[in-house]
PDB file of C-alpha atoms in Angstrom:
ATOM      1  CA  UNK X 137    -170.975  98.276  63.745  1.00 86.00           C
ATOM      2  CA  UNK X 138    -170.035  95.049  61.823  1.00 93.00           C
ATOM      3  CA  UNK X 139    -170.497  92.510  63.495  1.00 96.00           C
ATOM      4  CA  UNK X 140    -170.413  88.191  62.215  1.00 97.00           C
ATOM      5  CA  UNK X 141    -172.813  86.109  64.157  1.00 97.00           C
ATOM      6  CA  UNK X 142    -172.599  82.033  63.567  1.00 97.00           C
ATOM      7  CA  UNK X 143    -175.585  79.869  64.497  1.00 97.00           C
ATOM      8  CA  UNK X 144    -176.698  76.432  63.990  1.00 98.00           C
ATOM      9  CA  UNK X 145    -174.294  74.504  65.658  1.00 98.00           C
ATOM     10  CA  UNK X 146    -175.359  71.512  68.221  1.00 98.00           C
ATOM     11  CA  UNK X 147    -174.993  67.982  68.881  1.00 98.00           C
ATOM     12  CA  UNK X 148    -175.230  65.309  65.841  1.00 98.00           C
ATOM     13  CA  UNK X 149    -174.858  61.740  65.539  1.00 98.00           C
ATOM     14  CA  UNK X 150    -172.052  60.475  63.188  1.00 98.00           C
ATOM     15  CA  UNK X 151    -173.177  60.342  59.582  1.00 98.00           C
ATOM     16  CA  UNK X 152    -175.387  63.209  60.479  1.00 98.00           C
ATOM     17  CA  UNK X 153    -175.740  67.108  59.043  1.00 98.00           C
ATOM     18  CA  UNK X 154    -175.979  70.523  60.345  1.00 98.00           C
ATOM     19  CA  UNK X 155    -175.946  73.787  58.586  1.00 98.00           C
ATOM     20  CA  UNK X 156    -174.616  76.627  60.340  1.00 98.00           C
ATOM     21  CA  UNK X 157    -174.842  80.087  59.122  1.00 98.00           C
ATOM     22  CA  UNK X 158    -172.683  83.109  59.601  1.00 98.00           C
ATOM     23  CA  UNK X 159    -174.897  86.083  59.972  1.00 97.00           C
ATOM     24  CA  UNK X 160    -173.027  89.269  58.777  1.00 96.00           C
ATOM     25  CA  UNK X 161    -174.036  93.231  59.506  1.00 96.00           C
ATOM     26  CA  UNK X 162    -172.203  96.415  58.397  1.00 95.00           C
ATOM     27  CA  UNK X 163    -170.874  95.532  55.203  1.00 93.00           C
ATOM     28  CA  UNK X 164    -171.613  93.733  52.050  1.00 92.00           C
ATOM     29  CA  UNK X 165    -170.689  89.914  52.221  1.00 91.00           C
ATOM     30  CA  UNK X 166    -169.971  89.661  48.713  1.00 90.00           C
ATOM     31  CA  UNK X 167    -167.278  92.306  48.421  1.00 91.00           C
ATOM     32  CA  UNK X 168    -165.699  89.981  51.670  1.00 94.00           C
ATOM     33  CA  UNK X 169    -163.941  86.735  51.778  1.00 95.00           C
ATOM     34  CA  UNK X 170    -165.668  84.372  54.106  1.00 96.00           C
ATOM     35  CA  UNK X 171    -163.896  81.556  56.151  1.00 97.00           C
ATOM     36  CA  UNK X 172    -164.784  79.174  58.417  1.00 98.00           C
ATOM     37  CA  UNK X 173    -162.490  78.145  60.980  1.00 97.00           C
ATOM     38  CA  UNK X 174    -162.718  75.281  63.938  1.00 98.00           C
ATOM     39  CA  UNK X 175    -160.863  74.542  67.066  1.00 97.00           C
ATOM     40  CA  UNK X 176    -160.961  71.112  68.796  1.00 97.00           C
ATOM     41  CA  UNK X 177    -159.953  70.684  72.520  1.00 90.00           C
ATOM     42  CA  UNK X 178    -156.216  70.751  72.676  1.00 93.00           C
ATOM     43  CA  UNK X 179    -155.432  71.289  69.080  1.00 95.00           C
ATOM     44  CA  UNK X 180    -154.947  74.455  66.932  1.00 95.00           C
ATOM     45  CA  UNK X 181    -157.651  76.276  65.184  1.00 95.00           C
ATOM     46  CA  UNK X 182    -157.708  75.437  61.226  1.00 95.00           C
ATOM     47  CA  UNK X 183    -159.550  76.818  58.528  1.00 96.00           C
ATOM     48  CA  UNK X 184    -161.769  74.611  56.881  1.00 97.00           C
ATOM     49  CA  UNK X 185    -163.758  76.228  54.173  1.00 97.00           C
ATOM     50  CA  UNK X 186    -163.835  79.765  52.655  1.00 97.00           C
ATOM     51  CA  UNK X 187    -165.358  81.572  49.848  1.00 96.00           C
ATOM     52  CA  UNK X 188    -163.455  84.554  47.793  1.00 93.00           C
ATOM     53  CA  UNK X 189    -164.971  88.263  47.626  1.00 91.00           C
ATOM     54  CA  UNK X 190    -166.243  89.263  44.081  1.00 84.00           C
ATOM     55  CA  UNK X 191    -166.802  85.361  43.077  1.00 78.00           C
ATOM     56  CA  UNK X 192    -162.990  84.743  43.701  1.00 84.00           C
ATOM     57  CA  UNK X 193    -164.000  80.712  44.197  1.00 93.00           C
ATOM     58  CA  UNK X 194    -164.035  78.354  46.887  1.00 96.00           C
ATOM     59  CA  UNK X 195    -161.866  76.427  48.743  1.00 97.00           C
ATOM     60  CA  UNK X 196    -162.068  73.197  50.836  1.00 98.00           C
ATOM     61  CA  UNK X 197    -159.499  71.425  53.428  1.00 97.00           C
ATOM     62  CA  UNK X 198    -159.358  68.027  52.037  1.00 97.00           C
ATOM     63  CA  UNK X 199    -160.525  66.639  55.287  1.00 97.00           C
ATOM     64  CA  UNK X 200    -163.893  67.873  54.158  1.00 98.00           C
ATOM     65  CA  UNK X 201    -164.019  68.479  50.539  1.00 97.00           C
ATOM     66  CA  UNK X 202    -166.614  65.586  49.664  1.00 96.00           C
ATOM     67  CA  UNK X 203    -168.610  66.566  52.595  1.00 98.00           C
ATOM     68  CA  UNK X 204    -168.922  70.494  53.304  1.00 98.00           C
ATOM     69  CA  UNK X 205    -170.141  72.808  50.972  1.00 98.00           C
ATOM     70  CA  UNK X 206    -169.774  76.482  51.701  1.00 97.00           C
ATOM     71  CA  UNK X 207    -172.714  79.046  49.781  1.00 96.00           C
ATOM     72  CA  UNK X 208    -173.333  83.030  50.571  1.00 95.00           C
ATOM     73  CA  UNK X 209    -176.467  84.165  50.522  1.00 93.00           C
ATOM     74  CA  UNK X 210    -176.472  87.590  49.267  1.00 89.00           C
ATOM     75  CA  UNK X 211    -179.948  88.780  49.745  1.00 93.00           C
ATOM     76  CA  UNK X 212    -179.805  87.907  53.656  1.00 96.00           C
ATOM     77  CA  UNK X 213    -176.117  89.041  53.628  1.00 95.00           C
ATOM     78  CA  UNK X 214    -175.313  85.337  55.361  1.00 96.00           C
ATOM     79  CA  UNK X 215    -172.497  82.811  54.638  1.00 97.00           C
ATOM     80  CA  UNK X 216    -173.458  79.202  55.090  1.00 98.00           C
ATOM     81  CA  UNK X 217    -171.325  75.850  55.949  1.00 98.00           C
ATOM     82  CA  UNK X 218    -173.433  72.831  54.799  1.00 98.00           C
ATOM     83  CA  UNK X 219    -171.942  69.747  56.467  1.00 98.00           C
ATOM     84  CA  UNK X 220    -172.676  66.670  55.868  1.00 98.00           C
ATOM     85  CA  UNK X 221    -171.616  62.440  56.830  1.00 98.00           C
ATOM     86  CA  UNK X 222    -170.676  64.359  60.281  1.00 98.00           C
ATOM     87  CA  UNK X 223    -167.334  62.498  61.572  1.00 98.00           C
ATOM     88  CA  UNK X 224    -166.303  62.574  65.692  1.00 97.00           C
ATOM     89  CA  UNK X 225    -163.149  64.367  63.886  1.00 96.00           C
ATOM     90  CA  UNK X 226    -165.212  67.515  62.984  1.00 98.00           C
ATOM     91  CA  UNK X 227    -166.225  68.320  66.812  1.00 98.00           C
ATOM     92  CA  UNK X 228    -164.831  71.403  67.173  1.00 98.00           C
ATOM     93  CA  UNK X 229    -166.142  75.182  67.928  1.00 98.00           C
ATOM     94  CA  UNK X 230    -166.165  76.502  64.519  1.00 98.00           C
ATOM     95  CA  UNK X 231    -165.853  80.308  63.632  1.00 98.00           C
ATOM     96  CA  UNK X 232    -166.787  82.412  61.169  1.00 97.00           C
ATOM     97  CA  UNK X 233    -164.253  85.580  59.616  1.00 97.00           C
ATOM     98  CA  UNK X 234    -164.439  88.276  57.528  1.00 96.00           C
ATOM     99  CA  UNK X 235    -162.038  90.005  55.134  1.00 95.00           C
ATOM    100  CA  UNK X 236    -162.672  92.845  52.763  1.00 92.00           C
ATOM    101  CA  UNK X 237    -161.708  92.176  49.210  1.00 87.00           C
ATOM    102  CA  UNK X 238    -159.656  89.105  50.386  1.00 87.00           C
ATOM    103  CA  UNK X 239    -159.400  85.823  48.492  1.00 91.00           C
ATOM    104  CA  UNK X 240    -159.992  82.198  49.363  1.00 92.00           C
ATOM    105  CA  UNK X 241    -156.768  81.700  50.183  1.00 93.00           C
ATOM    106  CA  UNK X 242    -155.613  84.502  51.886  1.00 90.00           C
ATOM    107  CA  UNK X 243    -158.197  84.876  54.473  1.00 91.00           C
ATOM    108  CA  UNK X 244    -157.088  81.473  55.415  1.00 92.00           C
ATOM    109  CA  UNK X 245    -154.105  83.115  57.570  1.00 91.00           C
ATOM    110  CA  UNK X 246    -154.897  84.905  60.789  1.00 85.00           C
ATOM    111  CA  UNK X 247    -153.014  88.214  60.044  1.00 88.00           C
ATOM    112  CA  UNK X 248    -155.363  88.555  56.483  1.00 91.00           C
ATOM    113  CA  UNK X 249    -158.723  88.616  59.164  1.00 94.00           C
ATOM    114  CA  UNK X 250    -160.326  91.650  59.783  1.00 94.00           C
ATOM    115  CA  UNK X 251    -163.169  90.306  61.854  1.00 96.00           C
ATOM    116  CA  UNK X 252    -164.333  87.082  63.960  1.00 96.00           C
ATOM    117  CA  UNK X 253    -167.222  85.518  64.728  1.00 97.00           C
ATOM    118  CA  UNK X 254    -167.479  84.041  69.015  1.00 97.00           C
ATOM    119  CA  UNK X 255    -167.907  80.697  67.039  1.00 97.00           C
ATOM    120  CA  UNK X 256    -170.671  77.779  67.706  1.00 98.00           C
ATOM    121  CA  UNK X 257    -169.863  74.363  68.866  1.00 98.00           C
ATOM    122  CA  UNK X 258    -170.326  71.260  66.801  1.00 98.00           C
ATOM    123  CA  UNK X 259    -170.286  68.158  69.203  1.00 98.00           C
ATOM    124  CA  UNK X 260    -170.682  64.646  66.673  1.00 98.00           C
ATOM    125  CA  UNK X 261    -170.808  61.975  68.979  1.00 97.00           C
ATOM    126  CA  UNK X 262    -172.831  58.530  69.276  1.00 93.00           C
TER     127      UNK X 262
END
């Protein structure tokens, strides 16, 4: 029954935006921490953005501090990654995950997520 749903992903010129949004059902996104993750061909996934349960803050990988912003939507019960100035760097599938009550930080390691997202692919190329 809960489920986390990403969307808006696609193909972007460098210096370019996209805003993908992690759609959540069967539990309150607030009272969750919210990450986003991303996987590049042949390298390991990383997490690259998050946002604590219960206004616990935000956190940023410095590779995209200046440029992503990461917001929740609590009315739509949504999580979104605004990025922005879109590098060949950030091509990667990114994912969306879940955990109840966790903070920024934790939710950052694997073992802390309670659910996934299948991801949506970012492609930044010229």
């Amino acid at each position: 029954q809960i489920q986390l749903e990403e969307s808006g992903g696609g193909l972007v010129q460098p210096g370019g935006s996209l805003r993908l949004s992690c759609a959540c059902s069967g539990f309150t996104v607030d009272t969750y921490a919210i990450a986003w993750f991303r996987q590049a061909p042949g390298k390991e996934r990383e997490g690259v953005s998050s946002i604590g349960a219960d206004d616990d803050g935000t956190y940023y990988a410095d590779s995209v501090k200046d440029r992503f912003t990461i917001t929740r939507g609590n009315a739509e019960n949504t999580v979104y990654l605004q990025m922005n100035n879109l590098q060949p760097e950030d091509t990667a599938v990114y994912y969306c995950a879940a955990a109840r009550g966790g903070t920024r930080l934790a939710i950052l390691y694997y073992s802390a997520v309670d659910y996934w997202g299948k991801g949506t692919l970012v492609n930044v190329s010229s």
